[in-house]
mmCIF file of C-alpha atoms in Angstrom:
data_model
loop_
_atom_site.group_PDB
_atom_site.id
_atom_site.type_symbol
_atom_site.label_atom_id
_atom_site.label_comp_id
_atom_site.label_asym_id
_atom_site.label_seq_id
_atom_site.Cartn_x
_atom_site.Cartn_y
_atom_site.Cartn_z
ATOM 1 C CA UNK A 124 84.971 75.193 91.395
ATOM 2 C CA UNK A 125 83.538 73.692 88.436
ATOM 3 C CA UNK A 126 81.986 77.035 86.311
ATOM 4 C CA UNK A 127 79.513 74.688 84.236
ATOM 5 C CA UNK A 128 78.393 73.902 87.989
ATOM 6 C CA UNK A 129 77.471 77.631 88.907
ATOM 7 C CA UNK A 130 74.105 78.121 89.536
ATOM 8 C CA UNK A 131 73.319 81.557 89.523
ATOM 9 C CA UNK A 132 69.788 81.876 90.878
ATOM 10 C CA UNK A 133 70.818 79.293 93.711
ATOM 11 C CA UNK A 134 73.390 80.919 94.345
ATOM 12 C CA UNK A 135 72.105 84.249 94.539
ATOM 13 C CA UNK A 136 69.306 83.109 97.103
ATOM 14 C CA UNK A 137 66.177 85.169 98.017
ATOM 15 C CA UNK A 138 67.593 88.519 96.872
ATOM 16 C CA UNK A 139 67.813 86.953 93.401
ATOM 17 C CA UNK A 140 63.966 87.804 93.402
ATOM 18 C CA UNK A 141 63.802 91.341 93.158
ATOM 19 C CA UNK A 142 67.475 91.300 90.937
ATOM 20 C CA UNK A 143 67.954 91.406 86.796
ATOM 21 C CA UNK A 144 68.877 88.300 85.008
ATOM 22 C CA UNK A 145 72.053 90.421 84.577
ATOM 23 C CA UNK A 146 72.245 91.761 88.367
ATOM 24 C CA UNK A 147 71.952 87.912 89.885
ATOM 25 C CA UNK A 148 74.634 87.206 86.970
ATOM 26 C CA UNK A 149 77.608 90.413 88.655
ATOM 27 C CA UNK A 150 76.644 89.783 91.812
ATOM 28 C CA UNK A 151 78.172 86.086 91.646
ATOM 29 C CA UNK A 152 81.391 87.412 90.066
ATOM 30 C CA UNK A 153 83.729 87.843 92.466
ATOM 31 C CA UNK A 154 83.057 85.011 94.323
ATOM 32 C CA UNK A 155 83.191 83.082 91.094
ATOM 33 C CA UNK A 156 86.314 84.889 90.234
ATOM 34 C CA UNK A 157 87.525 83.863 94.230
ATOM 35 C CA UNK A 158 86.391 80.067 94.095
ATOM 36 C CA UNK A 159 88.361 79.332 90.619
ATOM 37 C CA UNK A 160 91.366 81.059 91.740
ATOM 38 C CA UNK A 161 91.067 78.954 94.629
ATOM 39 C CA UNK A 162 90.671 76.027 93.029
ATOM 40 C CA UNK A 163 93.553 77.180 90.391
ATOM 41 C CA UNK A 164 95.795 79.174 91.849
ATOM 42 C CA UNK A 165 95.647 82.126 89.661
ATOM 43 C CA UNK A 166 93.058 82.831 87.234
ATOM 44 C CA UNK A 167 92.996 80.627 83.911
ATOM 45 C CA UNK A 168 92.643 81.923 80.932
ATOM 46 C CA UNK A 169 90.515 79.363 80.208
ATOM 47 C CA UNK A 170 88.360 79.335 83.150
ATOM 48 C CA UNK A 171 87.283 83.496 82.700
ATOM 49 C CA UNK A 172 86.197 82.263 79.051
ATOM 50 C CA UNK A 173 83.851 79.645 80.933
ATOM 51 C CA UNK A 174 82.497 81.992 83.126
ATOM 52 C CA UNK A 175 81.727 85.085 80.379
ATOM 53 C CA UNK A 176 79.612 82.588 78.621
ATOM 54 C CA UNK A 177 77.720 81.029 82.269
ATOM 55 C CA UNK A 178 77.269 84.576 82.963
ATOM 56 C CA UNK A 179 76.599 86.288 80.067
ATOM 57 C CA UNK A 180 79.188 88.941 81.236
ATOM 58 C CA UNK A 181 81.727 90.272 78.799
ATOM 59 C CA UNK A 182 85.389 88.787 78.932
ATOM 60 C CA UNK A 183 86.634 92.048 78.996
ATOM 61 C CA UNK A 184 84.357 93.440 81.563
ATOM 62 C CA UNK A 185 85.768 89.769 83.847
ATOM 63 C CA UNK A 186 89.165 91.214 83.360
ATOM 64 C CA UNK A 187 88.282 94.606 83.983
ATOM 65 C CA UNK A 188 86.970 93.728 87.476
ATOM 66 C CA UNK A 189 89.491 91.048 88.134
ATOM 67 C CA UNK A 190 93.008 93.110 87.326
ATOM 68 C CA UNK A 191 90.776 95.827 89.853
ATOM 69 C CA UNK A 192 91.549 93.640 92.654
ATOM 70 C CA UNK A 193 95.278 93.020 93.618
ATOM 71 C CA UNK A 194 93.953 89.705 95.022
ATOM 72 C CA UNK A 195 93.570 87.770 91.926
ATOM 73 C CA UNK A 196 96.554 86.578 90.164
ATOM 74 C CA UNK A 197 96.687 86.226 86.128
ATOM 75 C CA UNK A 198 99.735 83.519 86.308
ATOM 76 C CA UNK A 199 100.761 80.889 88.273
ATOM 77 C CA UNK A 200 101.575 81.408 91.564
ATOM 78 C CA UNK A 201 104.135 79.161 93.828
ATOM 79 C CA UNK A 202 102.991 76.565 96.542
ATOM 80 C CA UNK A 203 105.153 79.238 99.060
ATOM 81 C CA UNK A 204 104.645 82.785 99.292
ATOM 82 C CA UNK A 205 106.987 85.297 100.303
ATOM 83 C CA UNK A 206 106.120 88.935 101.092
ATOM 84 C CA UNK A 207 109.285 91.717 101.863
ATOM 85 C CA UNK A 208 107.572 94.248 103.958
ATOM 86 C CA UNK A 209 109.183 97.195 102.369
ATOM 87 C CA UNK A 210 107.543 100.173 104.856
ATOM 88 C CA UNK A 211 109.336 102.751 106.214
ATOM 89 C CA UNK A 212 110.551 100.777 109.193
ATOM 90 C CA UNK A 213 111.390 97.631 107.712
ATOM 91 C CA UNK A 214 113.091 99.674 104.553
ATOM 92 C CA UNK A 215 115.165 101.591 107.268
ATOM 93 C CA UNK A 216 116.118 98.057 109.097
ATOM 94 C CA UNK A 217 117.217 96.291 105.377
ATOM 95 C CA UNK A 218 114.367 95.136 103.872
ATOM 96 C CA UNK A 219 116.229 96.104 100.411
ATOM 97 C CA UNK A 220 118.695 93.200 102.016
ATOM 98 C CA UNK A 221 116.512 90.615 102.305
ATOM 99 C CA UNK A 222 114.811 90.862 99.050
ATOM 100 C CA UNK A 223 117.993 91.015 97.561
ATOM 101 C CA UNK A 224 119.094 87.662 99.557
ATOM 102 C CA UNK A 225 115.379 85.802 98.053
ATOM 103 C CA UNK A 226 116.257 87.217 94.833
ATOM 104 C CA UNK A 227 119.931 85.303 94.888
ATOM 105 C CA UNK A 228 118.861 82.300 96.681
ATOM 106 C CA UNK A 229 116.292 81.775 94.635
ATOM 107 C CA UNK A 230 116.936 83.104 91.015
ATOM 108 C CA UNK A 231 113.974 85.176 90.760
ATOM 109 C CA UNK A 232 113.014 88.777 90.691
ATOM 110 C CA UNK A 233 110.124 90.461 93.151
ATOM 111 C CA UNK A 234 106.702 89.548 91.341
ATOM 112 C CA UNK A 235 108.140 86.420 89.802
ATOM 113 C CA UNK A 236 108.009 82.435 90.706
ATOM 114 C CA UNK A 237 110.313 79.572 90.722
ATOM 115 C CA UNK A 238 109.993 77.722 87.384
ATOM 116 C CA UNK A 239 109.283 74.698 90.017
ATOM 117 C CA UNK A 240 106.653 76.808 91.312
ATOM 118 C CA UNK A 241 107.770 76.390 94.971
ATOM 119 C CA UNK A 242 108.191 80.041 95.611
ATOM 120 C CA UNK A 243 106.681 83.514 94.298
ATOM 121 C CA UNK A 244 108.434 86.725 95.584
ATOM 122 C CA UNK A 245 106.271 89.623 96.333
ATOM 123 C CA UNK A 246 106.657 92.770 98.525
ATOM 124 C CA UNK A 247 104.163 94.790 100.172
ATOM 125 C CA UNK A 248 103.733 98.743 101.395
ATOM 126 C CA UNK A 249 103.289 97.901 104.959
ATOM 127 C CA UNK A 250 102.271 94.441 107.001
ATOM 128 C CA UNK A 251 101.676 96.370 109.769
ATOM 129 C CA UNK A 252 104.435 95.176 112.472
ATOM 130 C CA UNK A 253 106.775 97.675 111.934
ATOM 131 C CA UNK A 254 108.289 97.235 115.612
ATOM 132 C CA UNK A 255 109.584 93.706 114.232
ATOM 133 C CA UNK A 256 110.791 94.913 111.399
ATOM 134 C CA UNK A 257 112.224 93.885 108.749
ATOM 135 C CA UNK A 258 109.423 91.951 108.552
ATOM 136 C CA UNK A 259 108.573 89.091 105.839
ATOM 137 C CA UNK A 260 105.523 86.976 105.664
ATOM 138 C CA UNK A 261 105.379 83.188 104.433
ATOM 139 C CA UNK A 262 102.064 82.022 103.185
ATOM 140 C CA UNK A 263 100.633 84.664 105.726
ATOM 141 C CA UNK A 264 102.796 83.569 108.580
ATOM 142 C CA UNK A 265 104.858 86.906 109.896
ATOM 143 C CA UNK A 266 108.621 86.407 110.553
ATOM 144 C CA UNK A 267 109.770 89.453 112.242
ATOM 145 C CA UNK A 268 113.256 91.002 112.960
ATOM 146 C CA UNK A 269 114.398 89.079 110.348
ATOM 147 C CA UNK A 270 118.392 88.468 110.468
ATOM 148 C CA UNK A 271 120.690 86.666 108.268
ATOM 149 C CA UNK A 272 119.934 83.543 109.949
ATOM 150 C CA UNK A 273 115.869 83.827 110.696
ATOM 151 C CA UNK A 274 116.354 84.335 106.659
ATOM 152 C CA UNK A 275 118.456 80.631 106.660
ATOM 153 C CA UNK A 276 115.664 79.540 108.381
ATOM 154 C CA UNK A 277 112.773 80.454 106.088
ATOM 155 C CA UNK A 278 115.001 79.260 103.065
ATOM 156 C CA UNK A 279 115.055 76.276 104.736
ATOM 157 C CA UNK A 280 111.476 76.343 105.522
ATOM 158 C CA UNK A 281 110.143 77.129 102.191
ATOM 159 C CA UNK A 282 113.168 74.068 100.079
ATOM 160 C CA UNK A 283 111.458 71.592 103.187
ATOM 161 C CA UNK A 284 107.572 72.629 101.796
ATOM 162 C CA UNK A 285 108.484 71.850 98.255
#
């Protein structure tokens, strides 16, 4: 998404009518916020500067409601992502394992990416699966009961998507 592009009152449609210059402006911002991480893979620096001035919103006030959301991302992100369930279930089944095993394998902590950007490491409360735990997701595909060679596997998987 181009941000010189936006336009707001388009955008906004028919409810723009009965909206402040400055409600049609918020009400765009987390889909703008949405499209350029889309389009970026994180949020640019650069980009959230663009969009304070086509919105007239404060730069602060874009940061304050993007680093609200655990969904947008403030660095780059890797072209693979993994996600270590670490509920109860899949913590009691060796979740703490496996993302000790990413961690080796690929020389990164949880939170962090590859300096090749192939892989960011990220675990989560609960997927939801917890009878095929230990459960990992890549790029929102769920591997469950994950063993020491489903975990081969997804190595493989993820070096292969490079």
């Amino acid at each position: 998404m181009k941000v010189e592009k936006l336009q707001v009152d388009k955008a906004v449609g028919e409810v723009g009518k009965v909206l402040t210059e400055e409600q049609r402006a918020r009400a765009l911002l987390i889909h703008a916020l949405q499209e350029i991480q889309k389009a970026h893979n994180y949020l640019p620096e650069d980009e959230l500067k663009k969009l304070s001035r086509k919105l007239g919103i404060p730069l602060s006030e874009i940061y304050s409601t993007a680093t609200f959301y655990k969904q947008f991302y403030f660095a780059p992100r890797g072209r693979n992502v993994a996600c270590v369930c670490t509920g109860t279930a899949c913590h009691v089944r060796g979740a703490g394992d496996i993302l000790e095993a990413f961690e080796q394998e690929f020389g990164i902590s949880e939170g962090e990416t590859t300096e090749d950007k192939s892989l960011t490491l990220e675990t989560v409360g609960c997927v939801g699966c917890c009878g095929l735990a230990p459960v990992v997701t890549v790029n929102e595909e769920v591997v469950g009961e994950v063993t020491r060679e489903r975990f081969s596997e997804i190595v493989r998987d993820v070096r292969r998507r490079k």
